[in-house]
Amino acid sequence: MEQNRENLQQAIRQLPEYQPPAGLWDTIAGELDFDQTLEKPLQELPVYTPPADLWDSLAARIEQAPELAPEKGIRPAYKWLVGLVLMALGVWVFLPVAPPVAPASIPTTPAQSAEPIALNNQPQQIRTTQTNNTQKKAVKPTSKPRLAHRTEVVDDALIMACRSAEDPNYDLVETLCKEALPVCEEPQFKQLKAEFDDLTQAHTALKNALGQYADDPDLVSQLIDIEQARDQVLQQLMAMM
Amino acid sequence: MKKILLIVLLLAGCGVGRLLAQVTLQVVSKNVEKTVPWKPGMELIVNGEKADVTVVPTDSAAISVSAELSAKHPSLDTAQTDVNTWQLVVNTVGKKVYIRAYVGVQAGKRAPVSNMRAQIKIKVPRQCAVNLSNRFGKARLEHLDAPVALNGYFCRFDLFALNGELKVESEHGSVDGKELKGPVDIKGKRADVTLQQTAGNCSLQTEYGSVHFYTDTQSGNVRIAAQMTDITLSGLEANSHNYRLKTRFGNLDVPDKFDKSGSTDKARTAIYQVKPESPSIEVETSFGHIKVEK
């Protein structure tokens, strides 16, 4: 039970009241200038990359959850149907992705005659050109942001290089070291393992940056270099085990 | 038997599809141009991602930016939606001019699924100091007189005719420098470094990768501390430097006139002295080879 509640409330009621000046909040907001205040801290914000084994651990947890595990066994009558669906899916996945028909709101026009339209004019008209892995600009730069459109055909080899499956041995080192093998505590092994993890982290970051459609030959080349370096380190690790 | 047939059919389907695989990307781009005034003493800070940045000099007292921000996706609608997430911010805070190209996603909206790429060309006064960081891209800087500081992750640096102090930190991105007149300080990790026609003192610290240093009569003192890095020094006949080389667990490939008497099983050393007052090239690496050539 609170003591002297009435006295306290009476004292609060007797406190003087003040009204702030009318333009106070506007003045404070003006002085803060959020954009400028936040600019420097934003520049200095650290960038974090998730641990390299994040997806593996998530996948392991899903496998351990029986309600999430896929149902086993397919009724014999559906096997052929499933086969056909999978085959169609396989063809669909690897077939060329044809340029979709431009929607009505985005008419494609010849490059020579079309004028680019400012971004803030909706619906947008975009100027279309076709190139074959070239970076030629389709519009002249102006003071307003404008949309331009062109097409690029990505070299099949670049995409395939990025879609190559991970070597299952990559997980083997993790698995074996969880069993507390003595070699895993050796300094040289730890150094190699750190290098391996470093490469794996870089590999993941680069693969994410490349996106689904690897259109940058330089980065794809670096991705392959990293995979080769990782393979070499992995071989050294496996040899030590 | 049925299982085998099933697998064969599936593989055949994948194989046919794979042979025909080819992706046509719809590239939607927007061009942005901005200009801000510049006064002596102001510094330019560039922050990019997935950007190809070019910094060139201008005689005007202003910093101008011309950017092509693009999104690539098989679906034109998707590319068009995603390109609008590109943001190019140019603002001045005190004595710093910030240029930032980033993909901004509003709360509740999906992240872009297109391949995003920015091409940014910046014109700066020669006396403007430049601080640039970039990830997954390229950067070329040329003909600047002021200090330059660079930071890259999977970013290839191409540097030409920089007369001020140069500092570079690069991870997974090569550094090619030519006609660098000021002092050079490079820290590289898995970054191949090539330097030609340097006039100031150079300090390099590298891990994994390679260093190719071309010395000439104008080169200053060179210090290279490296690990798991192969180092090649060219221009022996064209300069008058003193050499002090050491590699642990690596090979030395030097002309006969180098003194290798201090070598041991684990560490190999080579010394070559022209004049005591001459500039020196000091190299120390481990698990890497050192080669000196004409």
Coordinates of C-alpha atoms in Angstrom, one line a residue:
Chain A
M1 CA 0.0 0.0 0.0
E2 CA 1.4 3.4 -1.0
Q3 CA 1.9 5.8 1.9
N4 CA 0.6 9.4 1.7
R5 CA -0.9 8.8 -1.7
E6 CA -3.3 11.7 -1.3
N7 CA -0.6 14.2 -0.2
L8 CA 1.5 13.2 -3.2
Q9 CA -1.3 13.6 -5.7
Q10 CA -2.2 17.0 -4.2
A11 CA 1.4 18.1 -4.5
I12 CA 1.5 17.0 -8.1
R13 CA -1.7 19.0 -8.8
Q14 CA -0.1 22.1 -7.3
L15 CA 2.9 21.9 -9.6
P16 CA 3.1 24.9 -12.0
E17 CA 2.4 24.2 -15.7
Y18 CA 4.3 25.6 -18.6
Q19 CA 3.5 25.8 -22.3
P20 CA 6.4 25.5 -24.7
P21 CA 6.8 28.2 -27.3
A22 CA 4.8 27.5 -30.5
G23 CA 7.8 26.9 -32.8
L24 CA 9.8 24.8 -30.4
W25 CA 9.5 21.4 -32.1
D26 CA 10.1 22.8 -35.5
T27 CA 13.2 24.5 -34.3
I28 CA 14.5 21.3 -32.7
A29 CA 13.7 19.3 -35.8
G30 CA 15.5 21.8 -38.0
E31 CA 18.6 21.7 -35.8
L32 CA 18.7 17.9 -35.8
D33 CA 18.8 17.6 -39.6
F34 CA 18.5 13.8 -39.5
D35 CA 20.1 13.2 -42.8
Q36 CA 23.3 14.9 -42.0
T37 CA 23.4 13.6 -38.4
L38 CA 23.0 10.0 -39.6
E39 CA 25.2 10.2 -42.6
K40 CA 28.5 9.6 -40.8
P41 CA 27.4 6.8 -38.4
L42 CA 25.8 5.1 -41.4
Q43 CA 29.0 5.2 -43.3
E44 CA 30.8 3.6 -40.3
L45 CA 28.3 0.9 -39.6
P46 CA 30.0 -2.5 -39.6
V47 CA 29.1 -5.1 -42.2
Y48 CA 28.5 -8.6 -40.9
T49 CA 28.5 -11.8 -42.9
P50 CA 26.6 -14.8 -41.5
P51 CA 28.7 -17.7 -40.4
A52 CA 29.7 -20.0 -43.3
D53 CA 28.0 -23.0 -41.8
L54 CA 24.7 -21.2 -41.1
W55 CA 22.8 -22.9 -43.9
D56 CA 24.3 -26.3 -43.1
S57 CA 23.2 -26.0 -39.4
L58 CA 19.7 -24.9 -40.5
A59 CA 19.5 -27.8 -42.9
A60 CA 20.6 -30.2 -40.1
R61 CA 17.9 -28.8 -37.8
I62 CA 15.3 -29.3 -40.4
E63 CA 16.3 -32.8 -40.9
Q64 CA 16.1 -33.5 -37.2
A65 CA 12.5 -32.2 -37.0
P66 CA 10.3 -35.1 -38.0
E67 CA 7.3 -32.8 -38.9
L68 CA 9.5 -31.1 -41.5
A69 CA 11.1 -34.2 -43.0
P70 CA 9.8 -35.2 -46.4
E71 CA 7.5 -38.1 -46.7
K72 CA 9.3 -41.3 -47.7
G73 CA 8.0 -43.6 -50.3
I74 CA 5.9 -42.9 -53.4
R75 CA 3.0 -45.1 -54.4
P76 CA 4.0 -47.3 -57.3
A77 CA 1.2 -46.0 -59.5
Y78 CA 2.5 -42.5 -59.3
K79 CA 6.2 -43.3 -60.1
W80 CA 5.8 -42.8 -63.8
L81 CA 3.8 -39.6 -63.3
V82 CA 6.5 -38.3 -61.0
G83 CA 9.2 -39.3 -63.5
L84 CA 7.5 -37.4 -66.3
V85 CA 7.0 -34.3 -64.1
L86 CA 10.6 -34.4 -63.1
M87 CA 11.7 -34.8 -66.7
A88 CA 9.5 -31.8 -67.7
L89 CA 10.9 -29.8 -64.8
G90 CA 14.5 -30.7 -65.9
V91 CA 13.8 -29.5 -69.4
W92 CA 12.2 -26.4 -68.1
V93 CA 15.0 -25.5 -65.7
F94 CA 17.7 -25.7 -68.4
L95 CA 15.8 -24.4 -71.3
P96 CA 16.7 -20.9 -72.5
V97 CA 14.7 -18.2 -70.8
A98 CA 13.1 -16.3 -73.6
P99 CA 12.6 -12.6 -73.3
P100 CA 9.1 -12.2 -72.0
V101 CA 6.7 -10.3 -74.1
A102 CA 6.8 -6.7 -73.1
P103 CA 3.7 -5.7 -71.2
A104 CA 1.4 -3.2 -72.6
S105 CA 2.6 -0.5 -70.2
I106 CA 6.2 -0.9 -71.4
P107 CA 6.1 -0.7 -75.2
T108 CA 9.4 -1.4 -76.9
T109 CA 10.5 1.0 -79.6
P110 CA 13.4 1.3 -81.9
A111 CA 16.5 2.7 -80.3
Q112 CA 16.9 5.5 -82.9
S113 CA 13.5 7.0 -82.6
A114 CA 12.6 6.5 -79.0
E115 CA 12.9 9.2 -76.3
P116 CA 13.6 8.0 -72.8
I117 CA 11.0 9.0 -70.3
A118 CA 11.8 10.3 -66.8
L119 CA 11.4 7.9 -64.0
N120 CA 8.6 9.8 -62.3
N121 CA 6.4 9.6 -65.3
Q122 CA 4.2 6.5 -64.9
P123 CA 3.5 4.3 -66.7
Q124 CA 7.1 4.2 -67.8
Q125 CA 8.2 3.9 -71.3
I126 CA 11.6 2.5 -71.7
R127 CA 14.0 2.6 -74.6
T128 CA 15.0 -0.8 -75.9
T129 CA 18.1 -1.9 -77.6
Q130 CA 19.6 -5.3 -78.0
T131 CA 23.2 -6.2 -77.2
N132 CA 25.1 -9.4 -76.8
N133 CA 27.0 -9.1 -73.6
T134 CA 27.9 -5.5 -74.2
Q135 CA 27.7 -2.6 -71.9
K136 CA 26.8 0.1 -74.4
K137 CA 24.7 2.8 -73.0
A138 CA 21.2 3.1 -74.4
V139 CA 20.5 6.6 -73.4
K140 CA 22.3 9.8 -73.1
P141 CA 22.8 10.8 -69.5
T142 CA 20.7 13.8 -68.4
S143 CA 20.0 15.5 -65.1
K144 CA 16.9 13.4 -64.5
P145 CA 16.9 9.6 -63.9
R146 CA 15.7 7.8 -67.0
L147 CA 15.1 4.2 -67.8
A148 CA 16.6 2.4 -70.6
H149 CA 16.3 -1.2 -71.7
R150 CA 18.5 -3.6 -73.5
T151 CA 19.0 -7.3 -73.6
E152 CA 22.0 -9.4 -72.8
V153 CA 22.7 -13.1 -73.5
V154 CA 24.7 -14.6 -70.7
D155 CA 27.3 -17.1 -71.6
D156 CA 26.1 -20.5 -70.5
A157 CA 29.5 -21.4 -69.1
L158 CA 29.4 -18.6 -66.6
I159 CA 26.1 -19.7 -65.1
M160 CA 27.1 -23.3 -65.0
A161 CA 30.3 -22.4 -63.2
C162 CA 28.3 -20.8 -60.4
R163 CA 25.8 -23.6 -60.1
S164 CA 28.3 -26.3 -59.6
A165 CA 27.5 -28.4 -56.5
E166 CA 29.5 -28.1 -53.3
D167 CA 32.1 -30.8 -52.7
P168 CA 30.6 -33.0 -50.0
N169 CA 34.0 -33.4 -48.5
Y170 CA 33.7 -29.8 -47.3
D171 CA 31.4 -30.9 -44.6
L172 CA 33.5 -33.9 -43.8
V173 CA 36.1 -31.9 -42.0
E174 CA 33.5 -30.3 -39.8
T175 CA 31.9 -33.6 -39.0
L176 CA 35.1 -35.3 -38.2
C177 CA 36.3 -32.5 -35.9
K178 CA 33.1 -32.7 -34.0
E179 CA 34.3 -36.1 -32.9
A180 CA 37.2 -34.3 -31.2
L181 CA 40.0 -35.8 -33.3
P182 CA 43.4 -34.9 -31.7
V183 CA 44.6 -33.5 -35.0
C184 CA 42.0 -30.9 -35.0
E185 CA 43.7 -29.2 -32.0
E186 CA 47.1 -29.0 -33.7
P187 CA 48.2 -25.4 -34.5
Q188 CA 48.9 -26.2 -38.1
F189 CA 45.6 -27.8 -38.6
K190 CA 43.8 -24.9 -36.9
Q191 CA 45.6 -22.5 -39.2
L192 CA 44.6 -24.4 -42.3
K193 CA 41.0 -24.7 -41.0
A194 CA 40.9 -21.0 -40.4
E195 CA 42.1 -20.4 -43.9
F196 CA 39.5 -22.9 -45.2
D197 CA 36.7 -21.1 -43.3
D198 CA 38.0 -17.8 -44.6
L199 CA 37.8 -19.0 -48.1
T200 CA 34.4 -20.5 -47.6
Q201 CA 33.1 -17.2 -46.3
A202 CA 34.5 -15.4 -49.3
H203 CA 33.1 -18.0 -51.6
T204 CA 29.6 -17.6 -50.1
A205 CA 29.8 -13.8 -50.2
L206 CA 31.0 -13.8 -53.8
K207 CA 28.3 -16.3 -54.9
N208 CA 25.6 -14.1 -53.3
A209 CA 27.0 -11.1 -55.0
L210 CA 27.0 -12.9 -58.4
G211 CA 23.3 -13.5 -58.0
Q212 CA 21.3 -16.0 -60.0
Y213 CA 22.6 -14.9 -63.3
A214 CA 26.4 -14.7 -63.3
D215 CA 27.0 -11.9 -65.7
D216 CA 30.4 -10.8 -64.5
P217 CA 33.3 -12.9 -66.0
D218 CA 35.8 -11.4 -63.7
L219 CA 34.0 -12.3 -60.5
V220 CA 33.2 -15.8 -61.9
S221 CA 36.8 -16.3 -62.5
Q222 CA 37.6 -15.3 -59.0
L223 CA 35.0 -17.7 -57.7
I224 CA 36.7 -20.5 -59.5
D225 CA 40.1 -19.4 -58.1
I226 CA 38.7 -19.5 -54.6
E227 CA 37.2 -22.9 -55.2
Q228 CA 40.6 -24.2 -56.4
A229 CA 42.3 -22.6 -53.4
R230 CA 39.8 -24.2 -51.1
D231 CA 40.3 -27.6 -52.7
Q232 CA 44.0 -27.3 -52.1
V233 CA 43.5 -26.4 -48.4
L234 CA 40.9 -29.2 -48.1
Q235 CA 43.4 -31.7 -49.4
Q236 CA 45.9 -30.6 -46.9
L237 CA 43.4 -30.9 -44.1
M238 CA 42.3 -34.4 -45.2
A239 CA 45.9 -35.5 -45.5
M240 CA 46.5 -34.5 -41.9
M241 CA 43.4 -36.4 -40.8
Chain B
M1 CA 14.0 -51.9 -64.3
K2 CA 11.4 -49.2 -64.0
K3 CA 13.6 -47.2 -61.7
I4 CA 16.4 -47.3 -64.2
L5 CA 14.2 -46.1 -67.0
L6 CA 12.9 -43.4 -64.8
I7 CA 16.4 -42.2 -64.0
V8 CA 17.4 -42.4 -67.7
L9 CA 14.4 -40.3 -68.7
L10 CA 15.2 -37.7 -66.1
L11 CA 18.8 -37.4 -67.1
A12 CA 17.9 -37.2 -70.7
G13 CA 15.5 -34.4 -70.0
C14 CA 18.1 -32.6 -68.0
G15 CA 20.7 -33.2 -70.7
V16 CA 18.6 -31.9 -73.5
G17 CA 17.7 -28.9 -71.5
R18 CA 21.3 -28.3 -70.5
L19 CA 22.5 -28.4 -74.1
L20 CA 20.0 -25.7 -75.0
A21 CA 20.6 -23.7 -71.9
Q22 CA 21.0 -20.0 -72.5
V23 CA 19.7 -17.1 -70.5
T24 CA 18.6 -13.8 -72.0
L25 CA 18.6 -11.1 -69.5
Q26 CA 16.5 -8.0 -69.7
V27 CA 18.7 -5.1 -68.6
V28 CA 16.9 -2.0 -67.3
S29 CA 19.0 0.9 -66.3
K30 CA 18.6 4.4 -65.1
N31 CA 21.0 7.2 -65.5
V32 CA 21.6 9.7 -62.8
E33 CA 23.8 12.8 -62.9
K34 CA 24.6 15.0 -59.9
T35 CA 27.0 17.8 -59.3
V36 CA 28.1 19.4 -56.1
P37 CA 30.4 22.4 -55.6
W38 CA 33.9 21.8 -54.3
K39 CA 36.3 24.0 -52.3
P40 CA 40.0 23.4 -51.5
G41 CA 40.3 21.2 -48.4
M42 CA 37.2 19.2 -49.1
E43 CA 37.4 15.4 -49.3
L44 CA 35.4 13.0 -51.5
I45 CA 34.2 9.8 -49.9
V46 CA 32.8 7.2 -52.2
N47 CA 31.0 4.1 -50.9
G48 CA 29.9 1.6 -53.5
E49 CA 28.8 -2.0 -53.9
K50 CA 28.6 -3.9 -57.1
A51 CA 29.9 -0.8 -58.7
D52 CA 32.5 -0.1 -61.4
V53 CA 33.8 3.3 -60.3
T54 CA 36.0 5.6 -62.4
V55 CA 37.5 8.7 -60.9
V56 CA 39.1 11.2 -63.3
P57 CA 40.2 14.8 -62.9
T58 CA 38.4 17.9 -63.9
D59 CA 39.4 21.6 -64.1
S60 CA 36.1 22.7 -62.7
A61 CA 35.6 23.5 -59.0
A62 CA 32.9 20.9 -58.7
I63 CA 32.5 17.2 -58.2
S64 CA 30.2 15.7 -60.8
V65 CA 28.8 12.2 -60.8
S66 CA 27.4 10.3 -63.7
A67 CA 25.9 6.9 -62.9
E68 CA 24.2 4.1 -64.7
L69 CA 22.4 1.9 -62.3
S70 CA 21.1 -1.3 -63.7
A71 CA 19.1 -4.4 -62.9
K72 CA 19.3 -7.6 -65.0
H73 CA 16.7 -10.3 -64.9
P74 CA 15.0 -12.6 -67.4
S75 CA 11.8 -10.9 -66.6
L76 CA 11.5 -7.3 -67.8
D77 CA 8.9 -6.5 -65.1
T78 CA 11.2 -7.8 -62.4
A79 CA 14.2 -5.9 -63.7
Q80 CA 12.2 -2.7 -64.0
T81 CA 10.9 -3.0 -60.4
D82 CA 14.4 -3.8 -59.1
V83 CA 16.2 -1.0 -60.8
N84 CA 14.1 1.5 -58.8
T85 CA 15.7 0.2 -55.6
W86 CA 19.0 1.6 -56.7
Q87 CA 19.8 4.8 -54.8
L88 CA 22.6 7.2 -55.5
V89 CA 23.1 9.7 -52.7
V90 CA 25.4 12.7 -53.1
N91 CA 25.6 15.1 -50.2
T92 CA 28.0 17.4 -48.5
V93 CA 28.6 17.3 -44.8
G94 CA 31.1 19.9 -43.6
K95 CA 34.3 19.3 -45.6
K96 CA 33.3 16.0 -46.9
V97 CA 31.4 15.1 -50.0
Y98 CA 29.7 11.7 -49.8
I99 CA 28.7 9.6 -52.8
R100 CA 26.9 6.5 -52.0
A101 CA 25.4 3.9 -54.4
Y102 CA 23.3 1.3 -52.7
V103 CA 20.3 -0.9 -53.0
G104 CA 17.7 0.4 -50.7
V105 CA 14.7 -1.9 -49.8
Q106 CA 11.8 -0.3 -48.0
A107 CA 10.2 -2.2 -45.1
G108 CA 7.8 -4.8 -46.1
K109 CA 9.0 -4.9 -49.7
R110 CA 10.9 -7.7 -51.3
A111 CA 14.6 -7.5 -51.9
P112 CA 15.7 -7.3 -55.5
V113 CA 16.3 -10.6 -57.2
S114 CA 17.9 -9.1 -60.3
N115 CA 21.6 -8.9 -60.8
M116 CA 22.4 -5.3 -59.8
R117 CA 25.3 -3.3 -61.2
A118 CA 26.3 0.3 -61.0
Q119 CA 28.7 2.1 -63.3
I120 CA 29.8 5.4 -61.7
K121 CA 32.0 8.0 -63.3
I122 CA 33.2 10.8 -61.0
K123 CA 35.0 13.9 -62.0
V124 CA 36.9 15.6 -59.2
P125 CA 39.4 18.5 -59.0
R126 CA 42.9 17.1 -58.9
Q127 CA 43.5 18.6 -55.5
C128 CA 40.5 16.7 -54.0
A129 CA 41.4 13.9 -51.6
V130 CA 39.6 10.7 -52.4
N131 CA 38.5 8.0 -50.0
L132 CA 36.8 5.1 -51.8
S133 CA 35.5 1.8 -50.7
N134 CA 33.8 -0.7 -52.9
R135 CA 32.7 -4.4 -52.9
F136 CA 32.3 -6.7 -55.8
G137 CA 33.3 -4.4 -58.5
K138 CA 36.2 -2.3 -60.0
A139 CA 37.7 1.0 -59.4
R140 CA 39.9 3.1 -61.6
L141 CA 41.5 6.3 -60.5
E142 CA 43.9 8.4 -62.6
H143 CA 45.7 11.8 -62.7
L144 CA 45.0 12.9 -59.1
D145 CA 47.4 15.0 -57.0
A146 CA 45.8 14.6 -53.6
P147 CA 45.9 11.7 -51.2
V148 CA 43.9 8.7 -52.1
A149 CA 42.7 6.0 -49.7
L150 CA 41.1 2.8 -51.1
N151 CA 39.4 -0.1 -49.5
G152 CA 38.1 -3.0 -51.5
Y153 CA 36.6 -6.4 -51.1
F154 CA 36.5 -8.3 -54.4
C155 CA 37.3 -5.0 -56.0
R156 CA 40.0 -4.7 -58.7
F157 CA 41.9 -1.5 -58.4
D158 CA 43.5 0.1 -61.5
L159 CA 45.6 3.1 -60.5
F160 CA 47.4 5.5 -62.9
A161 CA 49.3 8.7 -62.4
L162 CA 48.5 9.3 -58.8
N163 CA 50.8 12.0 -57.3
G164 CA 49.7 12.1 -53.7
E165 CA 50.0 9.7 -50.9
L166 CA 48.3 6.4 -51.6
K167 CA 46.9 3.9 -49.2
V168 CA 45.2 0.7 -50.3
E169 CA 43.6 -2.1 -48.4
S170 CA 42.4 -4.9 -50.7
E171 CA 41.0 -8.3 -50.0
H172 CA 40.4 -10.6 -53.0
G173 CA 41.0 -7.8 -55.5
S174 CA 44.1 -7.1 -57.5
V175 CA 45.9 -3.8 -57.4
D176 CA 47.6 -2.5 -60.5
G177 CA 49.5 0.7 -60.1
K178 CA 51.5 2.7 -62.6
E179 CA 53.2 6.1 -62.3
L180 CA 52.6 6.5 -58.6
K181 CA 54.6 9.5 -57.5
G182 CA 53.7 9.7 -53.8
P183 CA 54.4 7.3 -50.9
V184 CA 52.5 4.0 -51.3
D185 CA 51.1 1.8 -48.6
I186 CA 49.3 -1.3 -49.6
K187 CA 47.8 -4.0 -47.5
G188 CA 46.6 -7.0 -49.6
K189 CA 45.0 -10.3 -48.7
R190 CA 44.6 -12.7 -51.6
A191 CA 45.3 -9.7 -53.8
D192 CA 47.8 -9.7 -56.6
V193 CA 49.8 -6.5 -56.6
T194 CA 51.6 -5.1 -59.6
L195 CA 53.4 -1.8 -59.3
Q196 CA 55.3 0.0 -62.1
Q197 CA 57.2 3.3 -62.2
T198 CA 56.8 4.3 -58.6
A199 CA 58.7 7.3 -57.4
G200 CA 58.0 7.4 -53.7
N201 CA 58.7 5.0 -50.9
C202 CA 56.6 1.9 -51.0
S203 CA 55.4 -0.4 -48.2
L204 CA 53.5 -3.6 -49.0
Q205 CA 52.0 -6.1 -46.6
T206 CA 50.5 -9.1 -48.3
E207 CA 49.0 -12.5 -47.5
Y208 CA 48.4 -15.1 -50.2
G209 CA 48.8 -13.9 -53.7
S210 CA 51.6 -12.4 -55.6
V211 CA 53.6 -9.2 -55.9
H212 CA 55.3 -8.0 -59.0
F213 CA 57.4 -4.8 -58.5
Y214 CA 59.1 -3.0 -61.3
T215 CA 61.9 -0.8 -60.0
D216 CA 63.7 1.9 -61.9
T217 CA 66.0 4.8 -61.0
Q218 CA 63.2 6.8 -59.6
S219 CA 61.9 4.2 -57.2
G220 CA 62.4 5.0 -53.5
N221 CA 62.8 2.6 -50.7
V222 CA 60.7 -0.6 -51.0
R223 CA 59.6 -2.7 -48.1
I224 CA 57.6 -5.9 -48.6
A225 CA 56.5 -8.0 -45.8
A226 CA 54.6 -11.0 -47.0
Q227 CA 53.2 -14.4 -46.2
M228 CA 52.3 -17.1 -48.6
T229 CA 53.2 -14.7 -51.4
D230 CA 55.4 -15.0 -54.4
I231 CA 57.4 -11.9 -55.1
T232 CA 59.0 -10.9 -58.4
L233 CA 61.3 -7.9 -58.6
S234 CA 62.0 -6.6 -62.1
G235 CA 64.4 -3.9 -63.2
L236 CA 67.6 -5.0 -61.6
E237 CA 69.7 -3.6 -64.3
A238 CA 67.8 -0.4 -64.5
N239 CA 68.3 0.8 -61.0
S240 CA 70.9 1.1 -58.3
H241 CA 69.1 -0.2 -55.3
N242 CA 70.5 -2.3 -52.5
Y243 CA 68.7 -5.6 -52.0
R244 CA 68.1 -7.5 -48.8
L245 CA 65.9 -10.5 -49.4
K246 CA 64.7 -13.3 -47.2
T247 CA 62.2 -16.1 -47.6
R248 CA 61.3 -18.8 -45.1
F249 CA 60.2 -22.1 -46.5
G250 CA 60.5 -20.7 -50.0
N251 CA 62.9 -20.5 -52.9
L252 CA 65.2 -17.7 -54.0
D253 CA 65.9 -17.1 -57.7
V254 CA 68.5 -14.3 -57.9
P255 CA 71.5 -13.5 -60.1
D256 CA 74.9 -14.9 -59.1
K257 CA 76.1 -11.5 -57.9
F258 CA 73.8 -11.7 -54.9
D259 CA 75.4 -12.9 -51.7
K260 CA 73.4 -16.0 -50.5
S261 CA 75.9 -17.0 -47.8
G262 CA 73.6 -16.3 -44.9
S263 CA 71.0 -18.9 -46.0
T264 CA 70.0 -21.8 -43.7
D265 CA 67.7 -24.8 -44.3
K266 CA 64.6 -22.9 -43.4
A267 CA 65.4 -19.4 -44.3
R268 CA 67.2 -18.3 -47.5
T269 CA 68.7 -14.9 -47.8
A270 CA 70.3 -12.9 -50.5
I271 CA 72.0 -9.5 -50.3
Y272 CA 73.2 -7.2 -52.9
Q273 CA 74.7 -3.8 -52.1
V274 CA 75.6 -1.1 -54.6
K275 CA 76.2 1.9 -52.4
P276 CA 75.3 2.3 -48.8
E277 CA 73.4 5.5 -49.5
S278 CA 71.3 4.0 -52.3
P279 CA 67.6 3.3 -51.7
S280 CA 66.9 -0.2 -50.6
I281 CA 64.6 -3.0 -51.4
E282 CA 63.8 -5.2 -48.4
V283 CA 61.7 -8.2 -48.9
E284 CA 60.7 -10.8 -46.4
T285 CA 58.2 -13.6 -47.1
S286 CA 57.3 -17.0 -45.8
F287 CA 56.0 -19.9 -47.8
G288 CA 56.6 -17.9 -50.9
H289 CA 59.3 -17.5 -53.6
I290 CA 61.4 -14.5 -54.4
K291 CA 62.6 -13.9 -57.9
V292 CA 64.8 -11.0 -59.1
E293 CA 65.0 -10.4 -62.8
K294 CA 66.3 -7.8 -65.2

